[in-house]
PDB file of N, CA and C in Angstrom:
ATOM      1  N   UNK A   1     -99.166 178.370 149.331  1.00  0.00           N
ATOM      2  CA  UNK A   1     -98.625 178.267 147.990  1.00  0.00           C
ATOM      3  C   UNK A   1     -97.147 177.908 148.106  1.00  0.00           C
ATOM      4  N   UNK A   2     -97.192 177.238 147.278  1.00  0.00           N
ATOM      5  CA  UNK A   2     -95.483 176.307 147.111  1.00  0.00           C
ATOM      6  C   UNK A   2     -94.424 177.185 146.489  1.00  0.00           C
ATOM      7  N   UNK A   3     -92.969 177.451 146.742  1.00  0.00           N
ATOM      8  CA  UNK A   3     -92.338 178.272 145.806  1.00  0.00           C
ATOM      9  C   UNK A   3     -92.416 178.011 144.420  1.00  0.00           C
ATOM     10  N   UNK A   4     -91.645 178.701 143.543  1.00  0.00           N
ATOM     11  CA  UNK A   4     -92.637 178.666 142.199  1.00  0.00           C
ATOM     12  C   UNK A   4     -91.103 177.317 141.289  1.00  0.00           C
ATOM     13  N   UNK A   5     -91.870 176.660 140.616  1.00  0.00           N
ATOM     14  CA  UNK A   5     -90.867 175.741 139.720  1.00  0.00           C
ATOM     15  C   UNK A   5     -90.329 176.441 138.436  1.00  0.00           C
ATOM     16  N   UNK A   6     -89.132 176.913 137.904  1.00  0.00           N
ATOM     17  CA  UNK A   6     -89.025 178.004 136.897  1.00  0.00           C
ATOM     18  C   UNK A   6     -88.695 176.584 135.843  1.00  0.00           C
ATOM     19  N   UNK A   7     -89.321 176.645 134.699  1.00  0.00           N
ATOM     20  CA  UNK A   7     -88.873 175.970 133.795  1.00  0.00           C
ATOM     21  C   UNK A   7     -89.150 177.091 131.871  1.00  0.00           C
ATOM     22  N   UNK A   8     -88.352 176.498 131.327  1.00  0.00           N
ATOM     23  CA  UNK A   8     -88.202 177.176 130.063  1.00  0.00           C
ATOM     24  C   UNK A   8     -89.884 176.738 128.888  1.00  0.00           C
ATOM     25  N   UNK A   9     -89.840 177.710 128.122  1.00  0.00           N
ATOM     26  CA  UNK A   9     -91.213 177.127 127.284  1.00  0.00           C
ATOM     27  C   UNK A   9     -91.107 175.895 126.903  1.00  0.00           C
ATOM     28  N   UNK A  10     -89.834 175.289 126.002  1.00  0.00           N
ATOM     29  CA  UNK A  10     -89.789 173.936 125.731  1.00  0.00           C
ATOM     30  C   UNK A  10     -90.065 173.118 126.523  1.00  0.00           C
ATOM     31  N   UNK A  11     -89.586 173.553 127.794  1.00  0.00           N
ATOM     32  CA  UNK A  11     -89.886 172.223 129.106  1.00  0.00           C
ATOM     33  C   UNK A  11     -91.276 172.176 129.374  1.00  0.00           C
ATOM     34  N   UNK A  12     -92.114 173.342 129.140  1.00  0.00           N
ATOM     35  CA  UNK A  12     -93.740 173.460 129.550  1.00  0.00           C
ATOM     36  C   UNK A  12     -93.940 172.483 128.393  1.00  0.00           C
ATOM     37  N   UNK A  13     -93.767 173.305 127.273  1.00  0.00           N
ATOM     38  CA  UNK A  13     -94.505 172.539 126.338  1.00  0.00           C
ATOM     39  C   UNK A  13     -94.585 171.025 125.997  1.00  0.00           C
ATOM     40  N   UNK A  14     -93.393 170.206 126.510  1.00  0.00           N
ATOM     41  CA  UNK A  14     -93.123 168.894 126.203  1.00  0.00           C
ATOM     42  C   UNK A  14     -94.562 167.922 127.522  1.00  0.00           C
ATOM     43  N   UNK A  15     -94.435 168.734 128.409  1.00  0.00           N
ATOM     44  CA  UNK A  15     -95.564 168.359 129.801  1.00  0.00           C
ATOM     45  C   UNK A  15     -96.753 169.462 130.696  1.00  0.00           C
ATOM     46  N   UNK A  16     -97.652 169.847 129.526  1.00  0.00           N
ATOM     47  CA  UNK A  16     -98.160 171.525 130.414  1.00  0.00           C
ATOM     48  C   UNK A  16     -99.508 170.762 130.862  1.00  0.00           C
ATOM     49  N   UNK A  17     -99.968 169.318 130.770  1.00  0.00           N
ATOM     50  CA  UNK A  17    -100.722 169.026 131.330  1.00  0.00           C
ATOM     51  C   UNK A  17    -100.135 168.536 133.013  1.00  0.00           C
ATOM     52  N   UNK A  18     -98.787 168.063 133.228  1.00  0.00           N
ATOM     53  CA  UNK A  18     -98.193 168.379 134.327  1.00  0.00           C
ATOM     54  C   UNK A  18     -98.112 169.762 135.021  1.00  0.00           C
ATOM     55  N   UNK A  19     -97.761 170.440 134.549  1.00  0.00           N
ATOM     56  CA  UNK A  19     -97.763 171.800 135.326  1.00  0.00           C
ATOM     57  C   UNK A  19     -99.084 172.355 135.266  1.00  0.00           C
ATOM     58  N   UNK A  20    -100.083 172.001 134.951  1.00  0.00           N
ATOM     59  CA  UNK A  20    -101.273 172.589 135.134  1.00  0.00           C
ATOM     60  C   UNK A  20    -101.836 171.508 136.294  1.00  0.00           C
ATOM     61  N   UNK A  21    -101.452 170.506 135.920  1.00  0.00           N
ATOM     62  CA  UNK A  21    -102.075 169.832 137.437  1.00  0.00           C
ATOM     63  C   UNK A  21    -101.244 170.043 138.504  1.00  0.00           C
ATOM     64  N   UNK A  22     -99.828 170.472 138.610  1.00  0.00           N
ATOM     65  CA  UNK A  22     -98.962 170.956 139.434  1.00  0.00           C
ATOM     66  C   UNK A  22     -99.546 172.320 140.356  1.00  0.00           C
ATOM     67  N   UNK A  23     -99.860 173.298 139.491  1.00  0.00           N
ATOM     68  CA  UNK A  23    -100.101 174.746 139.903  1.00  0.00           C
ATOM     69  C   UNK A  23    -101.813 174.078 140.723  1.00  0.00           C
ATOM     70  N   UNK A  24    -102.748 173.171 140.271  1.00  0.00           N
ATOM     71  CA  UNK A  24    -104.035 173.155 140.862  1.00  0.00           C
ATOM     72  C   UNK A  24    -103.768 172.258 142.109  1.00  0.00           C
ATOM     73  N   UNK A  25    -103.143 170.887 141.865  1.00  0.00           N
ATOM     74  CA  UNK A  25    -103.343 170.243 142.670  1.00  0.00           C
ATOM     75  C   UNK A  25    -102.485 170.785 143.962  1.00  0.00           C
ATOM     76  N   UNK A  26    -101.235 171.143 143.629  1.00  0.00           N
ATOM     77  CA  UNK A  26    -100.317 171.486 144.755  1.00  0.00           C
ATOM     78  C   UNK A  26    -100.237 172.360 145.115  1.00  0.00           C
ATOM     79  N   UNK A  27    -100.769 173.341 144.178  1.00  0.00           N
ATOM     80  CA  UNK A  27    -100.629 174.982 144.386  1.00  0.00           C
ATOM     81  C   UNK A  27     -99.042 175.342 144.689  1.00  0.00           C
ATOM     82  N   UNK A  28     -98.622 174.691 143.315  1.00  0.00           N
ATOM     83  CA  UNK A  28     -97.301 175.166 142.938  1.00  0.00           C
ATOM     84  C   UNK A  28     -97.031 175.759 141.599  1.00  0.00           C
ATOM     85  N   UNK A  29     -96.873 177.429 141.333  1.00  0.00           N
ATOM     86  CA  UNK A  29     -96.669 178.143 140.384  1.00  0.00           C
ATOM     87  C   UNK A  29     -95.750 177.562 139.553  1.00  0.00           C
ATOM     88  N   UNK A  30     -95.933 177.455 138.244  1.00  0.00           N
ATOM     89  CA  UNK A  30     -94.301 177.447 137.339  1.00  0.00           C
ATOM     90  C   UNK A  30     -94.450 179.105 136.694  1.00  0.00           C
ATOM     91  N   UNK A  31     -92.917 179.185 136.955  1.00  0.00           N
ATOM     92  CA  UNK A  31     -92.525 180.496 136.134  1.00  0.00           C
ATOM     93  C   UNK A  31     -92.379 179.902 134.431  1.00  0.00           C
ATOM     94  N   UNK A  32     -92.768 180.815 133.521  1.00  0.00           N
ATOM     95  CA  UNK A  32     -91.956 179.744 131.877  1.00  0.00           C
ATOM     96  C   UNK A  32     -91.160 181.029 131.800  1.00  0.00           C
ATOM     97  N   UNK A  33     -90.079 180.961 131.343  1.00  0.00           N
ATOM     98  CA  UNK A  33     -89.033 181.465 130.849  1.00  0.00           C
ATOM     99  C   UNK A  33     -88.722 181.107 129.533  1.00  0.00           C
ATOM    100  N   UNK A  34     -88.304 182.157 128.376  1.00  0.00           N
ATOM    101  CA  UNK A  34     -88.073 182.172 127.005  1.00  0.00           C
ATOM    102  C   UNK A  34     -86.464 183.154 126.838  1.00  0.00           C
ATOM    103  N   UNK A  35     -85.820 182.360 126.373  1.00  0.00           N
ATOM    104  CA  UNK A  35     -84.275 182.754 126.161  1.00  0.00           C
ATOM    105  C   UNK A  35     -83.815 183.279 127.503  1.00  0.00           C
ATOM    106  N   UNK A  36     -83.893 182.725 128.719  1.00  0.00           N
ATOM    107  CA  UNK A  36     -83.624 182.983 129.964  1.00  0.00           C
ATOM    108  C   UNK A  36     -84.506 184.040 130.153  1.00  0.00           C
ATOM    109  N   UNK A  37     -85.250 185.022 130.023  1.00  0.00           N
ATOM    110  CA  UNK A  37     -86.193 185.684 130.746  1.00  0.00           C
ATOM    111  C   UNK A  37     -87.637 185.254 131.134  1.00  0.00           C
ATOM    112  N   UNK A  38     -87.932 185.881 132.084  1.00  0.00           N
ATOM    113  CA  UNK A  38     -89.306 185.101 133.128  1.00  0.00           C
ATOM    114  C   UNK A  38     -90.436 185.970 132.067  1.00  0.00           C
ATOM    115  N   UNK A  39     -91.025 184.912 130.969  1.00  0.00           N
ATOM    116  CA  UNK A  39     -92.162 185.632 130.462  1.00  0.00           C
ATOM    117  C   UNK A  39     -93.789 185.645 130.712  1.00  0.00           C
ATOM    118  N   UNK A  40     -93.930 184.674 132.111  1.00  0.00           N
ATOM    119  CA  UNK A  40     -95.019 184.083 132.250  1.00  0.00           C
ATOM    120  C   UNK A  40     -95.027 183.337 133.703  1.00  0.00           C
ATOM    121  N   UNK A  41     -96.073 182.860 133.942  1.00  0.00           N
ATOM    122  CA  UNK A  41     -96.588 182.207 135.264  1.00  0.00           C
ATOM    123  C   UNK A  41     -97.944 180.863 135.255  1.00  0.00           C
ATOM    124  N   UNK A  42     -98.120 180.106 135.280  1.00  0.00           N
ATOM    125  CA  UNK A  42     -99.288 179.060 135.475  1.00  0.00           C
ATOM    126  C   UNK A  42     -99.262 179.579 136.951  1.00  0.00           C
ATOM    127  N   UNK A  43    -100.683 178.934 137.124  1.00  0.00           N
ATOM    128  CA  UNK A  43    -100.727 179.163 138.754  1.00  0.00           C
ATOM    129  C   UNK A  43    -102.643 178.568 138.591  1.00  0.00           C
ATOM    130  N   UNK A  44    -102.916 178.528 139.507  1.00  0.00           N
ATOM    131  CA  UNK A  44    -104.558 177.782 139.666  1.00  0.00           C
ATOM    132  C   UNK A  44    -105.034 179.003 139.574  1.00  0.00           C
ATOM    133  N   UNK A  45    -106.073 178.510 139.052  1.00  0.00           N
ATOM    134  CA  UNK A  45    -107.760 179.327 138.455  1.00  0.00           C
ATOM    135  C   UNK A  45    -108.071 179.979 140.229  1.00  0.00           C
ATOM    136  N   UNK A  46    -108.390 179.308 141.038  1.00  0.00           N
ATOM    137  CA  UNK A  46    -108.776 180.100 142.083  1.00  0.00           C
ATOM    138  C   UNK A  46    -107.929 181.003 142.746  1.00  0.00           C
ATOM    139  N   UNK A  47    -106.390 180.613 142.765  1.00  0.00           N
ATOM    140  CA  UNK A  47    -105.614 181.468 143.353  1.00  0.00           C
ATOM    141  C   UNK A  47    -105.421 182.933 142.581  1.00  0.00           C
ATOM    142  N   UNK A  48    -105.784 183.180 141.161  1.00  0.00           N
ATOM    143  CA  UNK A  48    -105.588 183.981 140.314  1.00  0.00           C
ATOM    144  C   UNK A  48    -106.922 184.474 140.333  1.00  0.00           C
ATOM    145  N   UNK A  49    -107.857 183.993 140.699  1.00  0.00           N
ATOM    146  CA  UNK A  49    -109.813 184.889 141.124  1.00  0.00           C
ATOM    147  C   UNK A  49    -109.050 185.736 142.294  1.00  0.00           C
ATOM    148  N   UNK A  50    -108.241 184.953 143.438  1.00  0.00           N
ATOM    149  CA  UNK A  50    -108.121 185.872 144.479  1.00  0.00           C
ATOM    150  C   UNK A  50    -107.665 186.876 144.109  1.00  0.00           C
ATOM    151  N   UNK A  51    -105.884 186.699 143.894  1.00  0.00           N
ATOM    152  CA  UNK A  51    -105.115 187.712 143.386  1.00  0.00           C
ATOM    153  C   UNK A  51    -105.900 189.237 142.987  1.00  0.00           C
ATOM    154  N   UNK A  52    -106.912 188.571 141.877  1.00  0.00           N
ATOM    155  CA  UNK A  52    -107.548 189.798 141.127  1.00  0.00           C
ATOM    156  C   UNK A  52    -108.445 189.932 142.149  1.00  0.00           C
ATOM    157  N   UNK A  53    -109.055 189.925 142.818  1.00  0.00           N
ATOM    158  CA  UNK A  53    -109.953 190.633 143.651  1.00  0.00           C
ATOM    159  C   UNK A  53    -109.247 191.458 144.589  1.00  0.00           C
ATOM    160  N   UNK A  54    -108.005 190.886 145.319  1.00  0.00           N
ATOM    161  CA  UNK A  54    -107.426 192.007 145.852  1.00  0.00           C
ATOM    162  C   UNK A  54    -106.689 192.953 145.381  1.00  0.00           C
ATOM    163  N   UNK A  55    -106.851 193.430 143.836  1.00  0.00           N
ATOM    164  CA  UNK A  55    -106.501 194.287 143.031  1.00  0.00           C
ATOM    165  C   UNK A  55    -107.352 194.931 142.924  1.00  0.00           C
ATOM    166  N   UNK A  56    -108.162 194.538 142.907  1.00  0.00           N
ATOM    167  CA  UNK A  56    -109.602 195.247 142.503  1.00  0.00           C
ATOM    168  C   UNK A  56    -110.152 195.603 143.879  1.00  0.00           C
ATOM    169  N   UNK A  57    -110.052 195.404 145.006  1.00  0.00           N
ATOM    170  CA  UNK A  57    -110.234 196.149 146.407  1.00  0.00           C
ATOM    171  C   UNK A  57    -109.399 197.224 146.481  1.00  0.00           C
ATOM    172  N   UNK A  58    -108.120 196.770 146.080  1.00  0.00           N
ATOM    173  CA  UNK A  58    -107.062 198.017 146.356  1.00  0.00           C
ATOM    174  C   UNK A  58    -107.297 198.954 145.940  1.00  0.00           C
ATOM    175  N   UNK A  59    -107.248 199.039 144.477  1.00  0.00           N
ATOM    176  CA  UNK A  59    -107.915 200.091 143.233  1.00  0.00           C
ATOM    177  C   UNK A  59    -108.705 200.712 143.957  1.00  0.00           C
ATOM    178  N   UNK A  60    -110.169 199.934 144.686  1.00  0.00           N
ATOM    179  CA  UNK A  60    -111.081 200.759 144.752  1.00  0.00           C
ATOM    180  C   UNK A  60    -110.939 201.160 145.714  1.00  0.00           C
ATOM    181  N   UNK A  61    -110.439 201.004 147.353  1.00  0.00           N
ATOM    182  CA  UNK A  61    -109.778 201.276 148.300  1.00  0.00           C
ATOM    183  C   UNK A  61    -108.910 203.042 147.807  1.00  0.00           C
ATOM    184  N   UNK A  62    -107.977 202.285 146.886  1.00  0.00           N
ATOM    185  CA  UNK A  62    -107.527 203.981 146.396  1.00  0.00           C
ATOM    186  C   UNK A  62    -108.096 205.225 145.710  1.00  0.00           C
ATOM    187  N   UNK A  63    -108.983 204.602 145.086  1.00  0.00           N
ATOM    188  CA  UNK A  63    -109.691 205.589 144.538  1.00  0.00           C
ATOM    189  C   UNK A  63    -110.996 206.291 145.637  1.00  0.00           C
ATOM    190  N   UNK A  64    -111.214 205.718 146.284  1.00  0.00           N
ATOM    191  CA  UNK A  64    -112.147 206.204 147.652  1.00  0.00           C
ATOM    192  C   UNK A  64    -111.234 207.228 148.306  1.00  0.00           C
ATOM    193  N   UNK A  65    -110.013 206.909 148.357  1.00  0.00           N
ATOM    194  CA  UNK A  65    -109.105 207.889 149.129  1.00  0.00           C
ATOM    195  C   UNK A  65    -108.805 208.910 148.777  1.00  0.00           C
ATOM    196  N   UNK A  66    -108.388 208.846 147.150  1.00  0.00           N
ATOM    197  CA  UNK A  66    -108.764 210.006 146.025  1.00  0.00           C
ATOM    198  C   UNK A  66    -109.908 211.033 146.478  1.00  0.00           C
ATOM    199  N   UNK A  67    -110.843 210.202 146.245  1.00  0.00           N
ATOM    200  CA  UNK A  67    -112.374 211.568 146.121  1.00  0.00           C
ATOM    201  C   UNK A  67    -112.506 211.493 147.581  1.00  0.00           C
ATOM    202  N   UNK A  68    -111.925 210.718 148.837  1.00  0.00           N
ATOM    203  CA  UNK A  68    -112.112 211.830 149.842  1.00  0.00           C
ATOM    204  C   UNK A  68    -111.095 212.650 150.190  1.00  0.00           C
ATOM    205  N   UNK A  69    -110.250 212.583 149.514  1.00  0.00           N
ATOM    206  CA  UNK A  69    -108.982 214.167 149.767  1.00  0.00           C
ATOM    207  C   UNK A  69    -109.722 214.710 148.732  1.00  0.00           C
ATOM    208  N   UNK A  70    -110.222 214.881 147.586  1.00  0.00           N
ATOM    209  CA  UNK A  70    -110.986 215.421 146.649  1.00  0.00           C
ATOM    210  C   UNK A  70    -111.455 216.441 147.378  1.00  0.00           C
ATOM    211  N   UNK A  71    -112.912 215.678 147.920  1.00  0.00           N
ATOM    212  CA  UNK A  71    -114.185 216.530 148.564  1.00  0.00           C
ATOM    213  C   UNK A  71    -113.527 217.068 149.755  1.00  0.00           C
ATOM    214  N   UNK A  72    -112.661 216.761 150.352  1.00  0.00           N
ATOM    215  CA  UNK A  72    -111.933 217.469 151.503  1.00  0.00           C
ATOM    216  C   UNK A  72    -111.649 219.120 151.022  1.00  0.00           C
ATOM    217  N   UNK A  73    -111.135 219.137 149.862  1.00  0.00           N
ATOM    218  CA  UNK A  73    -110.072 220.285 149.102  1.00  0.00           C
ATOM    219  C   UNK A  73    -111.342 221.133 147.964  1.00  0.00           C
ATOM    220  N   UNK A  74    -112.320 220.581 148.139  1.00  0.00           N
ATOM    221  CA  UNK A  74    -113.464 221.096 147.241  1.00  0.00           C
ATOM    222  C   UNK A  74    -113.702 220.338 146.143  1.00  0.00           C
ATOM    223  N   UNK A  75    -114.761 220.832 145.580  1.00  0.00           N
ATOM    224  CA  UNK A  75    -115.178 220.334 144.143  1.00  0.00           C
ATOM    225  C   UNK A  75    -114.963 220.701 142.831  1.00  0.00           C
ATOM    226  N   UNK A  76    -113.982 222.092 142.657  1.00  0.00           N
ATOM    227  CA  UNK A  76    -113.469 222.808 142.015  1.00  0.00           C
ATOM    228  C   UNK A  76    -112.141 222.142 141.073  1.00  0.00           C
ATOM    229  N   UNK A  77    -112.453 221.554 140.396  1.00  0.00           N
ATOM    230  CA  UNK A  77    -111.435 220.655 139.075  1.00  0.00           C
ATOM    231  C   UNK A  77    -111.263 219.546 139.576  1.00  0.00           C
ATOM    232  N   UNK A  78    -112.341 218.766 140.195  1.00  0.00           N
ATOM    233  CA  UNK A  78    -112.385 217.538 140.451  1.00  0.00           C
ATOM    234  C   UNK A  78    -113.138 217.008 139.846  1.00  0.00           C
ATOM    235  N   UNK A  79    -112.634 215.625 139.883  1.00  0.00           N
ATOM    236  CA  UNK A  79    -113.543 214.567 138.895  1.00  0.00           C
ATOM    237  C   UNK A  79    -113.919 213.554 139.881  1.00  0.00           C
ATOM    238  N   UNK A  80    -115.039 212.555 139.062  1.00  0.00           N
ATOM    239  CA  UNK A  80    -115.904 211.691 139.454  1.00  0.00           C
ATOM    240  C   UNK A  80    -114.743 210.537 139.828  1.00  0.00           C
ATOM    241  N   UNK A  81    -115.342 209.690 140.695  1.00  0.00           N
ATOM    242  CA  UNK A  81    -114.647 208.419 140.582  1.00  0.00           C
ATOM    243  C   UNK A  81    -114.831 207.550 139.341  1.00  0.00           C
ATOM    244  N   UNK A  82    -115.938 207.486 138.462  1.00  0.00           N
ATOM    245  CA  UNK A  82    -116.137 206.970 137.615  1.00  0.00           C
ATOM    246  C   UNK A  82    -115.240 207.813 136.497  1.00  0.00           C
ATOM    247  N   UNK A  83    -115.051 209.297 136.407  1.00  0.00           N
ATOM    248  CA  UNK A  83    -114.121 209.358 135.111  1.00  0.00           C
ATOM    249  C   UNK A  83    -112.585 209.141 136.437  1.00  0.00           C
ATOM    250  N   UNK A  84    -111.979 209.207 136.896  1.00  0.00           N
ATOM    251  CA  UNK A  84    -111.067 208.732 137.421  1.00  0.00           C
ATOM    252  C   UNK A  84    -110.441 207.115 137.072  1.00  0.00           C
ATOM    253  N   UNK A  85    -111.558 206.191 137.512  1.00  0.00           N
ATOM    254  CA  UNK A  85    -110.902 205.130 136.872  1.00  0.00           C
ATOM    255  C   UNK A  85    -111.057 204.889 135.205  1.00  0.00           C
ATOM    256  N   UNK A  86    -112.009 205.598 134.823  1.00  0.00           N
ATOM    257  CA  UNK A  86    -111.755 205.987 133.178  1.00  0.00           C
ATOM    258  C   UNK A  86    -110.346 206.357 133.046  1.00  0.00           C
ATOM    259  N   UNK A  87    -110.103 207.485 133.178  1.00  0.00           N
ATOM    260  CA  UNK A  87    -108.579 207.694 132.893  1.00  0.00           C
ATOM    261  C   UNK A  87    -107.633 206.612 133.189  1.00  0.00           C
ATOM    262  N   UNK A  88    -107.932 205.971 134.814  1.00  0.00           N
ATOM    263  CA  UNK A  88    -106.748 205.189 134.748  1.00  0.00           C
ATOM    264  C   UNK A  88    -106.530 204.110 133.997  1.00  0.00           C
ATOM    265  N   UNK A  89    -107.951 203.711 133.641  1.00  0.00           N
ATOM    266  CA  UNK A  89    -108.001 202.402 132.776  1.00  0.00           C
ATOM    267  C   UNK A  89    -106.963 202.825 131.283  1.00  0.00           C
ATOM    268  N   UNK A  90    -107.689 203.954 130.493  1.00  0.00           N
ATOM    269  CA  UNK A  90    -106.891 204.739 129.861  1.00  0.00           C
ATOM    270  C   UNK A  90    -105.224 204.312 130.063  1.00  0.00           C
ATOM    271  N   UNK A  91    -104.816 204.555 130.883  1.00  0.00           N
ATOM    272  CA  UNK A  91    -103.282 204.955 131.280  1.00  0.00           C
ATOM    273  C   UNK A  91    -102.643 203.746 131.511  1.00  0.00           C
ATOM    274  N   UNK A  92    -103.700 202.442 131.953  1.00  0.00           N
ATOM    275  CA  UNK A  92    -103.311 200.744 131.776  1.00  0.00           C
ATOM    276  C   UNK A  92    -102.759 200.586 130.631  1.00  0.00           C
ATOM    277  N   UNK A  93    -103.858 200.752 129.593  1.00  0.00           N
ATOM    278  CA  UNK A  93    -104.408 200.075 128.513  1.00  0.00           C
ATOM    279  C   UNK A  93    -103.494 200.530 127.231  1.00  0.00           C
TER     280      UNK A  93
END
């Protein structure tokens, strides 16, 4: 992946069929920025499947680690992995 091109919304908007073929073909991110702050990212459809999958390993990676210090320490005010990421979803959202 290419460093990322920072351009402002006006600049996306005047060419976002460029930066969308930018982020796929080259696998070069644009940052968009609105009144100088970074509010956003393009980036390719597959590189952003990855991203989220290794979020979603991690998560579940951590939460395995959870319920085995859990069951290590007993079962006594412990919860499921399933209400666990309930809550955390909760605490996203």
């Amino acid at each position: 992946m290419s460093e990322p091109v920072v351009e402002s919304m006006a600049e996306v908007r005047s060419h976002l069929a460029d930066v969308i073929d930018r982020a796929r073909r080259e696998e070069t991110p644009t940052i968009i920025t609105r009144r100088g702050r970074q509010e956003a990212v393009v980036i390719d459809i597959e590189e952003y499947q990855r991203l989220r999958r290794i979020a979603e390993d991690a998560e579940e990676a951590w939460l395995n680690r959870l319920a085995d210090e859990a069951e290590s320490e007993g079962v006594e005010g412990s919860v499921s992995i399933e209400e666990m990421a309930a809550l955390l979803r909760a605490r996203q959202g």
